[in-house]
Every structure is written in C-alpha cells, then in structure tokens.
Amino acid sequence: MKITRRNLLAASAAFAVTPALAQSTKNMTLVVPFPPGGSTDALARLLQSHLQTKLGRTVLVENKSGAAGSLGAIQVAKSAPDGATFLVTFDSHAVIPSILEKPGLDVEKDLVPVFLVGTAPYVVAANAERPYKTFADVIAACKANPGAVKYASVGIGTLGHLAMTVLAKKAGVEITHVPYRGGGPAMNDVLGGHVDMIIGSAALITAQLGTNRLRPILQLGRERMTALKDTQTAIEAGFPDFETLAWWGIFAPKGTPPDVIADMAKSVKEILSEPAVAAQLRETQQMTLLLADGKEFSTFFAKQVSIWGQVVRENNIKA
C-alpha cells in the first residue's frame, strides 16, 4: 500500500482510539447472577454479540445464580480487576447487604459501578385462568381466604418481592410469596398454573402477553405504559405515590483501572445508542434507557441501597 499523509493520519487516529478493553487478549466474561431466560440474561447476550464485534475479543456470558444474586456478584468481586470480568445485574443487587446475614461481599466497596442501562416498571400479572381482573380482585380474594393467593417473584429481595410486601401491607392482606431464582423459572410456573400470579419487570411480563395465558392486572410506574394501556397503575388503584422500577446495571471488580471502566462504559453506551439496539430494548424489554456512567450510577445505586434496605428491615425479610 502506498504510504501517504492521509494513510498515516488514519492509522494514527485508529491507534489513538484503541480502547484499553480491546488491547487485552483475554476472553471477557459477563456474569449474570440469574438463570437463563430472564431480562438480565437477555441484556447480557445482546451486549455479548456487539461487544465481541466492537472489541475484537471473545465475550462469554456465564449464568451464576443463587443467594439473591450474591453468588454471581461474589464471583466478579473476587475476579482479577483487569477488564476481563463484569457483572450484568438487576435491582436485587442493591438489597444484598440488607437481606443476607453474611452476604460474602460489600456491594458498595467490592464492586465498582460501571454503567446504568435503564429502568422499567414492575408489573403484576395473573394466570389467565384465574378470576383476577384487577388488583382489587386480588385483595378481595386475600381477605376471603388469607394466604391462599400465591405470587411468584424472580427472587427474595428483588424489588418485585419488596413491592408486593409493601402493597400487601398497605392493603391489610396476606399474599403468599413463592420465590424463584430468575424470571424464566418463575414465569414457567405461573403459565403452568402452579402459582396464581407473578410480579416481574415489564420486560418479563409483556413478552408473554401474546400467549393469552397471562393477564396483567397492575403496573407500578407512575403512568400507564403504551404496551399496557388498559392496566391500572398502583397510584390509580388507590396506593398514592407508589412506584417501583426495575433497573439493570454493570459492575466491575474493585481496583479495575479507571481507563478500563471508562472504556467499558463508552463501549456499552455506543452499542445501546444505536437506533436498532435501542428500539429492541424499548420494544422487547420495555426499558427506559438511562445510559448513565459510573458517577451517576453510583449516586443512583446508593439511594437504592438505602430505600429498599429500609423496606427489608421494617418487614424483617431474610433470604
């Protein structure tokens, strides 16, 4: 190839923007602390394919479920801080310190917030063969037969579980909680009729609406989502100012170099800002994309730890 000033400038520019992440020859692993089939797993696998292309590295997704999502978090916290391992996790991560007696890690010190992807309202839905059309129907059934109505969540300490605990307390009823290790297993049992209802992120619930086997009865955002325009919000159902949003974020082991953190945040932001990818997350996962970097995510995360930790302590919830 003929060497020209233009070629030299192009090569220099390409070298200058080579991210620290792309310089490593090690495989990158995205650890998901839940089983396959849920929204967090779907997000990780979406990122996997794009990161692989963008960085020129092999990117793997590893599902490490258990202990309210802490097993996967511990694995990442103990990994080398070299940009080879990241945690792609869900809202329950903020509840680990309050719900586990011996969590095995300090979520605010052993892991570094890298990127806050987005949020989505929680939604309560019933097996379509059950008689519940609204949350008022659920409350009436619970009053008639305390403890008989059962709901699934994606795990003890997820915001869905905590939200239902608060709703039941406000309504003065008992609703039996059946926790699962992730969205996939929880949804399977609700669709199969083994559990009456489920509370999950809008991403998990709306994916099943076309089957006619699930009926949404309450959404926990401040306003009705377009996908659930006929479903009441909790505020409309008589729970003033009540809102619960699921969230998804990425963390790295403590000690990961700032340039690696910045490069990962930049890469993920560029991927999720692509119109087709953003549309996919909005349509299939019902996400409101926040695309916030580590500093903003740190502030958000600290508030989540405080708010939901208080709910855990007030209701004496343990994993």
PDB file of C-alpha atoms in Angstrom:
ATOM      1  CA  MET A   1       0.000   0.000   0.000  1.00  0.00           C
ATOM      2  CA  LYS A   2       1.309   3.451  -0.882  1.00  0.00           C
ATOM      3  CA  ILE A   3       2.182   5.452   2.212  1.00  0.00           C
ATOM      4  CA  THR A   4       0.539   8.859   2.141  1.00  0.00           C
ATOM      5  CA  ARG A   5      -0.090  11.569   4.715  1.00  0.00           C
ATOM      6  CA  ARG A   6      -3.770  10.627   4.678  1.00  0.00           C
ATOM      7  CA  ASN A   7      -2.984   6.964   5.416  1.00  0.00           C
ATOM      8  CA  LEU A   8      -0.651   7.914   8.258  1.00  0.00           C
ATOM      9  CA  LEU A   9      -3.275  10.189   9.822  1.00  0.00           C
ATOM     10  CA  ALA A  10      -5.931   7.458   9.585  1.00  0.00           C
ATOM     11  CA  ALA A  11      -3.610   4.904  11.174  1.00  0.00           C
ATOM     12  CA  SER A  12      -2.672   7.320  13.943  1.00  0.00           C
ATOM     13  CA  ALA A  13      -6.318   8.069  14.650  1.00  0.00           C
ATOM     14  CA  ALA A  14      -7.197   4.368  14.772  1.00  0.00           C
ATOM     15  CA  PHE A  15      -4.347   3.726  17.212  1.00  0.00           C
ATOM     16  CA  ALA A  16      -5.304   6.676  19.368  1.00  0.00           C
ATOM     17  CA  VAL A  17      -8.865   5.493  19.915  1.00  0.00           C
ATOM     18  CA  THR A  18      -7.995   1.839  20.535  1.00  0.00           C
ATOM     19  CA  PRO A  19      -9.653   1.221  23.905  1.00  0.00           C
ATOM     20  CA  ALA A  20      -7.884  -0.449  26.798  1.00  0.00           C
ATOM     21  CA  LEU A  21     -10.529  -3.181  26.629  1.00  0.00           C
ATOM     22  CA  ALA A  22      -9.595  -4.094  23.075  1.00  0.00           C
ATOM     23  CA  GLN A  23      -5.896  -4.385  23.879  1.00  0.00           C
ATOM     24  CA  SER A  24      -6.419  -7.437  26.082  1.00  0.00           C
ATOM     25  CA  THR A  25      -6.174 -10.908  24.564  1.00  0.00           C
ATOM     26  CA  LYS A  26      -8.132 -12.499  27.416  1.00  0.00           C
ATOM     27  CA  ASN A  27     -11.731 -13.547  26.924  1.00  0.00           C
ATOM     28  CA  MET A  28     -14.251 -11.215  28.509  1.00  0.00           C
ATOM     29  CA  THR A  29     -16.921 -12.767  30.724  1.00  0.00           C
ATOM     30  CA  LEU A  30     -20.246 -11.126  31.519  1.00  0.00           C
ATOM     31  CA  VAL A  31     -21.511 -12.794  34.687  1.00  0.00           C
ATOM     32  CA  VAL A  32     -25.304 -12.858  35.108  1.00  0.00           C
ATOM     33  CA  PRO A  33     -26.356 -13.779  38.681  1.00  0.00           C
ATOM     34  CA  PHE A  34     -29.610 -15.378  37.479  1.00  0.00           C
ATOM     35  CA  PRO A  35     -30.563 -18.372  35.294  1.00  0.00           C
ATOM     36  CA  PRO A  36     -31.065 -18.065  31.529  1.00  0.00           C
ATOM     37  CA  GLY A  37     -34.439 -16.789  30.341  1.00  0.00           C
ATOM     38  CA  GLY A  38     -34.836 -13.548  32.269  1.00  0.00           C
ATOM     39  CA  SER A  39     -34.392  -9.947  31.206  1.00  0.00           C
ATOM     40  CA  THR A  40     -30.887  -9.628  32.672  1.00  0.00           C
ATOM     41  CA  ASP A  41     -29.725 -12.648  30.727  1.00  0.00           C
ATOM     42  CA  ALA A  42     -31.280 -11.217  27.549  1.00  0.00           C
ATOM     43  CA  LEU A  43     -29.452  -7.912  28.074  1.00  0.00           C
ATOM     44  CA  ALA A  44     -26.126  -9.655  28.648  1.00  0.00           C
ATOM     45  CA  ARG A  45     -26.475 -11.731  25.490  1.00  0.00           C
ATOM     46  CA  LEU A  46     -27.383  -8.657  23.474  1.00  0.00           C
ATOM     47  CA  LEU A  47     -24.242  -6.925  24.741  1.00  0.00           C
ATOM     48  CA  GLN A  48     -22.164 -10.047  24.191  1.00  0.00           C
ATOM     49  CA  SER A  49     -22.554 -10.121  20.427  1.00  0.00           C
ATOM     50  CA  HIS A  50     -21.979  -6.396  19.971  1.00  0.00           C
ATOM     51  CA  LEU A  51     -19.005  -6.186  22.335  1.00  0.00           C
ATOM     52  CA  GLN A  52     -17.395  -9.130  20.602  1.00  0.00           C
ATOM     53  CA  THR A  53     -17.573  -7.325  17.270  1.00  0.00           C
ATOM     54  CA  LYS A  54     -16.607  -3.944  18.702  1.00  0.00           C
ATOM     55  CA  LEU A  55     -13.616  -5.106  20.741  1.00  0.00           C
ATOM     56  CA  GLY A  56     -12.386  -7.991  18.617  1.00  0.00           C
ATOM     57  CA  ARG A  57     -12.385 -10.237  21.706  1.00  0.00           C
ATOM     58  CA  THR A  58     -14.292 -13.358  22.629  1.00  0.00           C
ATOM     59  CA  VAL A  59     -17.077 -12.385  25.031  1.00  0.00           C
ATOM     60  CA  LEU A  60     -18.823 -15.056  27.090  1.00  0.00           C
ATOM     61  CA  VAL A  61     -21.987 -14.974  29.210  1.00  0.00           C
ATOM     62  CA  GLU A  62     -21.904 -17.025  32.401  1.00  0.00           C
ATOM     63  CA  ASN A  63     -25.050 -17.592  34.468  1.00  0.00           C
ATOM     64  CA  LYS A  64     -24.165 -17.903  38.164  1.00  0.00           C
ATOM     65  CA  SER A  65     -27.431 -17.891  40.096  1.00  0.00           C
ATOM     66  CA  GLY A  66     -28.248 -18.251  43.767  1.00  0.00           C
ATOM     67  CA  ALA A  67     -28.349 -16.486  47.151  1.00  0.00           C
ATOM     68  CA  ALA A  68     -30.359 -13.467  45.956  1.00  0.00           C
ATOM     69  CA  GLY A  69     -27.894 -12.843  43.154  1.00  0.00           C
ATOM     70  CA  SER A  70     -24.917 -12.670  45.527  1.00  0.00           C
ATOM     71  CA  LEU A  71     -23.100 -15.758  44.192  1.00  0.00           C
ATOM     72  CA  GLY A  72     -22.520 -14.164  40.818  1.00  0.00           C
ATOM     73  CA  ALA A  73     -21.620 -10.867  42.451  1.00  0.00           C
ATOM     74  CA  ILE A  74     -19.065 -12.563  44.705  1.00  0.00           C
ATOM     75  CA  GLN A  75     -17.513 -14.314  41.725  1.00  0.00           C
ATOM     76  CA  VAL A  76     -16.993 -10.988  39.978  1.00  0.00           C
ATOM     77  CA  ALA A  77     -15.743  -9.271  43.147  1.00  0.00           C
ATOM     78  CA  LYS A  78     -13.063 -11.964  43.505  1.00  0.00           C
ATOM     79  CA  SER A  79     -12.024 -11.785  39.853  1.00  0.00           C
ATOM     80  CA  ALA A  80      -8.880 -10.047  38.673  1.00  0.00           C
ATOM     81  CA  PRO A  81      -9.553  -6.314  38.121  1.00  0.00           C
ATOM     82  CA  ASP A  82      -8.232  -6.401  34.573  1.00  0.00           C
ATOM     83  CA  GLY A  83     -11.299  -5.753  32.433  1.00  0.00           C
ATOM     84  CA  ALA A  84     -11.912  -9.427  31.755  1.00  0.00           C
ATOM     85  CA  THR A  85     -14.920  -9.871  34.082  1.00  0.00           C
ATOM     86  CA  PHE A  86     -18.029  -7.753  34.569  1.00  0.00           C
ATOM     87  CA  LEU A  87     -21.304  -8.255  36.416  1.00  0.00           C
ATOM     88  CA  VAL A  88     -24.505  -7.605  34.466  1.00  0.00           C
ATOM     89  CA  THR A  89     -27.159  -7.488  37.140  1.00  0.00           C
ATOM     90  CA  PHE A  90     -30.606  -6.473  38.280  1.00  0.00           C
ATOM     91  CA  ASP A  91     -32.208  -4.375  41.003  1.00  0.00           C
ATOM     92  CA  SER A  92     -31.864  -7.069  43.701  1.00  0.00           C
ATOM     93  CA  HIS A  93     -28.148  -6.276  43.803  1.00  0.00           C
ATOM     94  CA  ALA A  94     -28.932  -3.230  45.945  1.00  0.00           C
ATOM     95  CA  VAL A  95     -30.723  -5.374  48.531  1.00  0.00           C
ATOM     96  CA  ILE A  96     -27.957  -7.939  49.086  1.00  0.00           C
ATOM     97  CA  PRO A  97     -26.464  -6.197  52.173  1.00  0.00           C
ATOM     98  CA  SER A  98     -29.796  -5.922  53.979  1.00  0.00           C
ATOM     99  CA  ILE A  99     -31.328  -9.268  53.101  1.00  0.00           C
ATOM    100  CA  LEU A 100     -28.384 -11.614  53.670  1.00  0.00           C
ATOM    101  CA  GLU A 101     -26.870 -12.087  57.133  1.00  0.00           C
ATOM    102  CA  LYS A 102     -23.481 -12.938  55.634  1.00  0.00           C
ATOM    103  CA  PRO A 103     -23.542 -11.654  52.048  1.00  0.00           C
ATOM    104  CA  GLY A 104     -19.919 -12.544  51.291  1.00  0.00           C
ATOM    105  CA  LEU A 105     -19.185  -9.117  49.814  1.00  0.00           C
ATOM    106  CA  ASP A 106     -19.741  -5.417  50.343  1.00  0.00           C
ATOM    107  CA  VAL A 107     -21.698  -4.339  47.268  1.00  0.00           C
ATOM    108  CA  GLU A 108     -20.674  -0.699  47.693  1.00  0.00           C
ATOM    109  CA  LYS A 109     -16.958  -1.365  48.197  1.00  0.00           C
ATOM    110  CA  ASP A 110     -16.050  -4.625  46.446  1.00  0.00           C
ATOM    111  CA  LEU A 111     -17.600  -3.723  43.099  1.00  0.00           C
ATOM    112  CA  VAL A 112     -17.395  -0.552  41.028  1.00  0.00           C
ATOM    113  CA  PRO A 113     -20.485   0.831  39.225  1.00  0.00           C
ATOM    114  CA  VAL A 114     -19.680   0.979  35.520  1.00  0.00           C
ATOM    115  CA  PHE A 115     -22.917   1.723  33.706  1.00  0.00           C
ATOM    116  CA  LEU A 116     -26.635   2.096  34.441  1.00  0.00           C
ATOM    117  CA  VAL A 117     -28.536   0.791  31.430  1.00  0.00           C
ATOM    118  CA  GLY A 118     -32.128   1.718  32.231  1.00  0.00           C
ATOM    119  CA  THR A 119     -35.330   1.142  34.163  1.00  0.00           C
ATOM    120  CA  ALA A 120     -38.773  -0.371  33.607  1.00  0.00           C
ATOM    121  CA  PRO A 121     -41.904  -0.529  35.766  1.00  0.00           C
ATOM    122  CA  TYR A 122     -42.742  -3.661  37.662  1.00  0.00           C
ATOM    123  CA  VAL A 123     -45.991  -5.347  36.636  1.00  0.00           C
ATOM    124  CA  VAL A 124     -48.303  -7.757  38.447  1.00  0.00           C
ATOM    125  CA  ALA A 125     -49.941 -10.362  36.202  1.00  0.00           C
ATOM    126  CA  ALA A 126     -52.178 -13.347  36.841  1.00  0.00           C
ATOM    127  CA  ASN A 127     -52.546 -16.692  35.155  1.00  0.00           C
ATOM    128  CA  ALA A 128     -55.356 -16.051  32.662  1.00  0.00           C
ATOM    129  CA  GLU A 129     -57.437 -18.895  34.100  1.00  0.00           C
ATOM    130  CA  ARG A 130     -57.580 -17.202  37.495  1.00  0.00           C
ATOM    131  CA  PRO A 131     -60.540 -14.863  38.150  1.00  0.00           C
ATOM    132  CA  TYR A 132     -58.456 -11.770  38.931  1.00  0.00           C
ATOM    133  CA  LYS A 133     -59.107  -8.880  36.542  1.00  0.00           C
ATOM    134  CA  THR A 134     -57.794  -6.099  38.802  1.00  0.00           C
ATOM    135  CA  PHE A 135     -55.664  -5.849  41.917  1.00  0.00           C
ATOM    136  CA  ALA A 136     -58.852  -5.102  43.835  1.00  0.00           C
ATOM    137  CA  ASP A 137     -59.992  -8.643  42.931  1.00  0.00           C
ATOM    138  CA  VAL A 138     -56.757  -9.988  44.431  1.00  0.00           C
ATOM    139  CA  ILE A 139     -57.269  -8.021  47.634  1.00  0.00           C
ATOM    140  CA  ALA A 140     -60.840  -9.317  47.944  1.00  0.00           C
ATOM    141  CA  ALA A 141     -59.688 -12.923  47.435  1.00  0.00           C
ATOM    142  CA  CYS A 142     -56.956 -12.488  50.043  1.00  0.00           C
ATOM    143  CA  LYS A 143     -59.427 -11.124  52.578  1.00  0.00           C
ATOM    144  CA  ALA A 144     -61.795 -14.007  51.925  1.00  0.00           C
ATOM    145  CA  ASN A 145     -59.068 -16.632  52.236  1.00  0.00           C
ATOM    146  CA  PRO A 146     -55.852 -15.250  53.804  1.00  0.00           C
ATOM    147  CA  GLY A 147     -52.666 -16.740  52.385  1.00  0.00           C
ATOM    148  CA  ALA A 148     -54.404 -18.760  49.669  1.00  0.00           C
ATOM    149  CA  VAL A 149     -53.367 -16.468  46.816  1.00  0.00           C
ATOM    150  CA  LYS A 150     -49.762 -17.091  45.750  1.00  0.00           C
ATOM    151  CA  TYR A 151     -47.467 -14.950  43.664  1.00  0.00           C
ATOM    152  CA  ALA A 152     -44.094 -15.675  42.105  1.00  0.00           C
ATOM    153  CA  SER A 153     -41.153 -13.297  42.009  1.00  0.00           C
ATOM    154  CA  VAL A 154     -37.704 -13.566  40.491  1.00  0.00           C
ATOM    155  CA  GLY A 155     -36.210 -13.975  43.951  1.00  0.00           C
ATOM    156  CA  ILE A 156     -36.243 -12.951  47.584  1.00  0.00           C
ATOM    157  CA  GLY A 157     -35.200  -9.352  47.913  1.00  0.00           C
ATOM    158  CA  THR A 158     -35.854  -8.310  44.343  1.00  0.00           C
ATOM    159  CA  LEU A 159     -37.775  -5.072  44.156  1.00  0.00           C
ATOM    160  CA  GLY A 160     -40.786  -7.027  42.922  1.00  0.00           C
ATOM    161  CA  HIS A 161     -40.882  -9.040  46.133  1.00  0.00           C
ATOM    162  CA  LEU A 162     -40.407  -5.918  48.243  1.00  0.00           C
ATOM    163  CA  ALA A 163     -43.061  -4.002  46.301  1.00  0.00           C
ATOM    164  CA  MET A 164     -45.613  -6.775  46.822  1.00  0.00           C
ATOM    165  CA  THR A 165     -44.735  -6.861  50.513  1.00  0.00           C
ATOM    166  CA  VAL A 166     -45.459  -3.139  50.792  1.00  0.00           C
ATOM    167  CA  LEU A 167     -48.657  -3.372  48.711  1.00  0.00           C
ATOM    168  CA  ALA A 168     -49.995  -6.257  50.810  1.00  0.00           C
ATOM    169  CA  LYS A 169     -49.187  -4.372  53.993  1.00  0.00           C
ATOM    170  CA  LYS A 170     -50.908  -1.222  52.772  1.00  0.00           C
ATOM    171  CA  ALA A 171     -53.959  -3.269  51.716  1.00  0.00           C
ATOM    172  CA  GLY A 172     -54.017  -5.160  55.023  1.00  0.00           C
ATOM    173  CA  VAL A 173     -53.895  -8.597  53.412  1.00  0.00           C
ATOM    174  CA  GLU A 174     -51.629 -11.649  53.257  1.00  0.00           C
ATOM    175  CA  ILE A 175     -50.332 -12.795  49.875  1.00  0.00           C
ATOM    176  CA  THR A 176     -48.067 -15.850  49.836  1.00  0.00           C
ATOM    177  CA  HIS A 177     -44.686 -15.294  48.215  1.00  0.00           C
ATOM    178  CA  VAL A 178     -43.122 -18.047  46.085  1.00  0.00           C
ATOM    179  CA  PRO A 179     -39.557 -17.008  45.168  1.00  0.00           C
ATOM    180  CA  TYR A 180     -37.629 -18.324  42.175  1.00  0.00           C
ATOM    181  CA  ARG A 181     -34.024 -17.961  41.053  1.00  0.00           C
ATOM    182  CA  GLY A 182     -34.926 -15.995  37.961  1.00  0.00           C
ATOM    183  CA  GLY A 183     -37.606 -14.777  35.594  1.00  0.00           C
ATOM    184  CA  GLY A 184     -37.638 -17.855  33.364  1.00  0.00           C
ATOM    185  CA  PRO A 185     -38.479 -20.409  36.077  1.00  0.00           C
ATOM    186  CA  ALA A 186     -40.968 -18.065  37.755  1.00  0.00           C
ATOM    187  CA  MET A 187     -42.843 -17.388  34.535  1.00  0.00           C
ATOM    188  CA  ASN A 188     -42.957 -21.079  33.601  1.00  0.00           C
ATOM    189  CA  ASP A 189     -44.744 -21.958  36.837  1.00  0.00           C
ATOM    190  CA  VAL A 190     -47.251 -19.127  36.514  1.00  0.00           C
ATOM    191  CA  LEU A 191     -48.065 -20.028  32.913  1.00  0.00           C
ATOM    192  CA  GLY A 192     -48.365 -23.651  34.007  1.00  0.00           C
ATOM    193  CA  GLY A 193     -50.892 -22.709  36.692  1.00  0.00           C
ATOM    194  CA  HIS A 194     -48.740 -23.773  39.633  1.00  0.00           C
ATOM    195  CA  VAL A 195     -48.766 -20.216  41.026  1.00  0.00           C
ATOM    196  CA  ASP A 196     -51.618 -17.698  40.728  1.00  0.00           C
ATOM    197  CA  MET A 197     -49.667 -14.553  39.872  1.00  0.00           C
ATOM    198  CA  ILE A 198     -46.268 -13.110  39.153  1.00  0.00           C
ATOM    199  CA  ILE A 199     -44.607  -9.772  39.731  1.00  0.00           C
ATOM    200  CA  GLY A 200     -41.793  -9.008  37.349  1.00  0.00           C
ATOM    201  CA  SER A 201     -40.312  -6.273  35.256  1.00  0.00           C
ATOM    202  CA  ALA A 202     -42.400  -5.070  32.336  1.00  0.00           C
ATOM    203  CA  ALA A 203     -39.820  -6.782  30.132  1.00  0.00           C
ATOM    204  CA  LEU A 204     -40.610 -10.183  31.615  1.00  0.00           C
ATOM    205  CA  ILE A 205     -44.387  -9.742  31.652  1.00  0.00           C
ATOM    206  CA  THR A 206     -45.047  -8.166  28.245  1.00  0.00           C
ATOM    207  CA  ALA A 207     -43.052 -10.879  26.480  1.00  0.00           C
ATOM    208  CA  GLN A 208     -45.832 -13.328  27.382  1.00  0.00           C
ATOM    209  CA  LEU A 209     -48.909 -11.232  26.656  1.00  0.00           C
ATOM    210  CA  GLY A 210     -49.392 -12.626  23.165  1.00  0.00           C
ATOM    211  CA  THR A 211     -49.884 -16.137  24.538  1.00  0.00           C
ATOM    212  CA  ASN A 212     -53.286 -15.321  26.129  1.00  0.00           C
ATOM    213  CA  ARG A 213     -52.106 -17.282  29.184  1.00  0.00           C
ATOM    214  CA  LEU A 214     -51.237 -14.241  31.273  1.00  0.00           C
ATOM    215  CA  ARG A 215     -53.352 -11.250  32.310  1.00  0.00           C
ATOM    216  CA  PRO A 216     -51.697  -8.021  33.532  1.00  0.00           C
ATOM    217  CA  ILE A 217     -53.621  -6.527  36.455  1.00  0.00           C
ATOM    218  CA  LEU A 218     -51.389  -3.787  37.905  1.00  0.00           C
ATOM    219  CA  GLN A 219     -48.381  -1.752  36.771  1.00  0.00           C
ATOM    220  CA  LEU A 220     -46.099   0.085  39.157  1.00  0.00           C
ATOM    221  CA  GLY A 221     -44.947   3.016  37.047  1.00  0.00           C
ATOM    222  CA  ARG A 222     -46.333   6.500  37.552  1.00  0.00           C
ATOM    223  CA  GLU A 223     -48.056   6.469  34.179  1.00  0.00           C
ATOM    224  CA  ARG A 224     -49.553   3.702  32.067  1.00  0.00           C
ATOM    225  CA  MET A 225     -47.185   2.176  29.539  1.00  0.00           C
ATOM    226  CA  THR A 226     -48.274   2.094  25.912  1.00  0.00           C
ATOM    227  CA  ALA A 227     -47.970  -1.700  25.956  1.00  0.00           C
ATOM    228  CA  LEU A 228     -50.310  -1.853  28.975  1.00  0.00           C
ATOM    229  CA  LYS A 229     -52.694   0.995  28.276  1.00  0.00           C
ATOM    230  CA  ASP A 230     -55.671  -0.895  29.772  1.00  0.00           C
ATOM    231  CA  THR A 231     -53.896  -1.816  33.026  1.00  0.00           C
ATOM    232  CA  GLN A 232     -54.163   0.372  36.131  1.00  0.00           C
ATOM    233  CA  THR A 233     -51.149   1.863  37.847  1.00  0.00           C
ATOM    234  CA  ALA A 234     -50.800   1.299  41.596  1.00  0.00           C
ATOM    235  CA  ILE A 235     -51.461   5.007  42.081  1.00  0.00           C
ATOM    236  CA  GLU A 236     -54.758   4.694  40.185  1.00  0.00           C
ATOM    237  CA  ALA A 237     -55.616   1.585  42.206  1.00  0.00           C
ATOM    238  CA  GLY A 238     -55.526   3.529  45.462  1.00  0.00           C
ATOM    239  CA  PHE A 239     -51.854   3.447  46.504  1.00  0.00           C
ATOM    240  CA  PRO A 240     -50.793   7.121  46.441  1.00  0.00           C
ATOM    241  CA  ASP A 241     -47.317   7.946  45.138  1.00  0.00           C
ATOM    242  CA  PHE A 242     -46.390   4.255  44.902  1.00  0.00           C
ATOM    243  CA  GLU A 243     -43.852   3.452  42.212  1.00  0.00           C
ATOM    244  CA  THR A 244     -41.371   0.588  41.741  1.00  0.00           C
ATOM    245  CA  LEU A 245     -38.938   0.433  38.857  1.00  0.00           C
ATOM    246  CA  ALA A 246     -36.700  -2.442  37.912  1.00  0.00           C
ATOM    247  CA  TRP A 247     -33.196  -1.469  36.804  1.00  0.00           C
ATOM    248  CA  TRP A 248     -30.242  -3.056  35.051  1.00  0.00           C
ATOM    249  CA  GLY A 249     -26.590  -2.174  35.510  1.00  0.00           C
ATOM    250  CA  ILE A 250     -22.996  -3.263  35.017  1.00  0.00           C
ATOM    251  CA  PHE A 251     -20.319  -3.526  37.719  1.00  0.00           C
ATOM    252  CA  ALA A 252     -16.604  -4.361  37.734  1.00  0.00           C
ATOM    253  CA  PRO A 253     -14.268  -5.714  40.435  1.00  0.00           C
ATOM    254  CA  LYS A 254     -12.788  -3.154  42.820  1.00  0.00           C
ATOM    255  CA  GLY A 255      -9.417  -1.994  41.581  1.00  0.00           C
ATOM    256  CA  THR A 256     -10.287  -2.138  37.897  1.00  0.00           C
ATOM    257  CA  PRO A 257      -8.318   0.698  36.241  1.00  0.00           C
ATOM    258  CA  PRO A 258     -10.338   3.871  35.573  1.00  0.00           C
ATOM    259  CA  ASP A 259      -9.491   3.790  31.857  1.00  0.00           C
ATOM    260  CA  VAL A 260     -10.896   0.261  31.598  1.00  0.00           C
ATOM    261  CA  ILE A 261     -14.071   1.339  33.434  1.00  0.00           C
ATOM    262  CA  ALA A 262     -14.408   4.346  31.147  1.00  0.00           C
ATOM    263  CA  ASP A 263     -13.827   2.256  28.018  1.00  0.00           C
ATOM    264  CA  MET A 264     -16.450  -0.305  29.035  1.00  0.00           C
ATOM    265  CA  ALA A 265     -18.981   2.440  29.772  1.00  0.00           C
ATOM    266  CA  LYS A 266     -18.209   4.134  26.466  1.00  0.00           C
ATOM    267  CA  SER A 267     -18.474   0.876  24.501  1.00  0.00           C
ATOM    268  CA  VAL A 268     -21.785  -0.102  26.096  1.00  0.00           C
ATOM    269  CA  LYS A 269     -23.209   3.386  25.619  1.00  0.00           C
ATOM    270  CA  GLU A 270     -22.269   3.377  21.935  1.00  0.00           C
ATOM    271  CA  ILE A 271     -23.837  -0.059  21.461  1.00  0.00           C
ATOM    272  CA  LEU A 272     -27.086   0.810  23.241  1.00  0.00           C
ATOM    273  CA  SER A 273     -27.311   4.175  21.495  1.00  0.00           C
ATOM    274  CA  GLU A 274     -27.519   2.525  18.103  1.00  0.00           C
ATOM    275  CA  PRO A 275     -31.133   3.105  16.942  1.00  0.00           C
ATOM    276  CA  ALA A 276     -31.859  -0.553  16.180  1.00  0.00           C
ATOM    277  CA  VAL A 277     -30.476  -1.763  19.521  1.00  0.00           C
ATOM    278  CA  ALA A 278     -32.221   0.976  21.495  1.00  0.00           C
ATOM    279  CA  ALA A 279     -35.505   0.169  19.752  1.00  0.00           C
ATOM    280  CA  GLN A 280     -35.068  -3.515  20.563  1.00  0.00           C
ATOM    281  CA  LEU A 281     -34.650  -2.798  24.268  1.00  0.00           C
ATOM    282  CA  ARG A 282     -37.591  -0.401  24.329  1.00  0.00           C
ATOM    283  CA  GLU A 283     -39.889  -2.782  22.458  1.00  0.00           C
ATOM    284  CA  THR A 284     -38.894  -6.176  23.851  1.00  0.00           C
ATOM    285  CA  GLN A 285     -37.677  -5.185  27.315  1.00  0.00           C
ATOM    286  CA  GLN A 286     -39.911  -2.112  27.812  1.00  0.00           C
ATOM    287  CA  MET A 287     -36.877  -0.209  29.097  1.00  0.00           C
ATOM    288  CA  THR A 288     -36.458   3.487  29.543  1.00  0.00           C
ATOM    289  CA  LEU A 289     -32.796   3.820  28.637  1.00  0.00           C
ATOM    290  CA  LEU A 290     -30.789   5.991  31.023  1.00  0.00           C
ATOM    291  CA  LEU A 291     -27.294   5.192  29.681  1.00  0.00           C
ATOM    292  CA  ALA A 292     -25.615   6.702  32.748  1.00  0.00           C
ATOM    293  CA  ASP A 293     -21.909   6.384  33.505  1.00  0.00           C
ATOM    294  CA  GLY A 294     -20.264   5.276  36.726  1.00  0.00           C
ATOM    295  CA  LYS A 295     -20.528   8.538  38.669  1.00  0.00           C
ATOM    296  CA  GLU A 296     -24.255   8.953  38.080  1.00  0.00           C
ATOM    297  CA  PHE A 297     -24.815   5.234  38.592  1.00  0.00           C
ATOM    298  CA  SER A 298     -23.001   5.366  41.948  1.00  0.00           C
ATOM    299  CA  THR A 299     -25.413   8.024  43.220  1.00  0.00           C
ATOM    300  CA  PHE A 300     -28.433   6.104  41.932  1.00  0.00           C
ATOM    301  CA  PHE A 301     -27.196   2.844  43.444  1.00  0.00           C
ATOM    302  CA  ALA A 302     -26.534   4.332  46.885  1.00  0.00           C
ATOM    303  CA  LYS A 303     -30.126   5.604  47.000  1.00  0.00           C
ATOM    304  CA  GLN A 304     -31.463   2.177  46.012  1.00  0.00           C
ATOM    305  CA  VAL A 305     -29.449   0.516  48.792  1.00  0.00           C
ATOM    306  CA  SER A 306     -30.874   2.977  51.328  1.00  0.00           C
ATOM    307  CA  ILE A 307     -34.529   2.980  50.195  1.00  0.00           C
ATOM    308  CA  TRP A 308     -35.029  -0.748  49.791  1.00  0.00           C
ATOM    309  CA  GLY A 309     -32.804  -1.693  52.708  1.00  0.00           C
ATOM    310  CA  GLN A 310     -35.250   0.149  54.926  1.00  0.00           C
ATOM    311  CA  VAL A 311     -38.170  -1.875  53.498  1.00  0.00           C
ATOM    312  CA  VAL A 312     -36.265  -5.107  54.176  1.00  0.00           C
ATOM    313  CA  ARG A 313     -35.534  -4.145  57.774  1.00  0.00           C
ATOM    314  CA  GLU A 314     -39.044  -2.860  58.514  1.00  0.00           C
ATOM    315  CA  ASN A 315     -40.578  -6.116  57.288  1.00  0.00           C
ATOM    316  CA  ASN A 316     -37.863  -8.413  58.680  1.00  0.00           C
ATOM    317  CA  ILE A 317     -37.262 -10.048  55.284  1.00  0.00           C
ATOM    318  CA  LYS A 318     -34.478 -12.625  55.100  1.00  0.00           C
ATOM    319  CA  ALA A 319     -33.183 -14.729  52.237  1.00  0.00           C
TER     320      ALA A 319
END
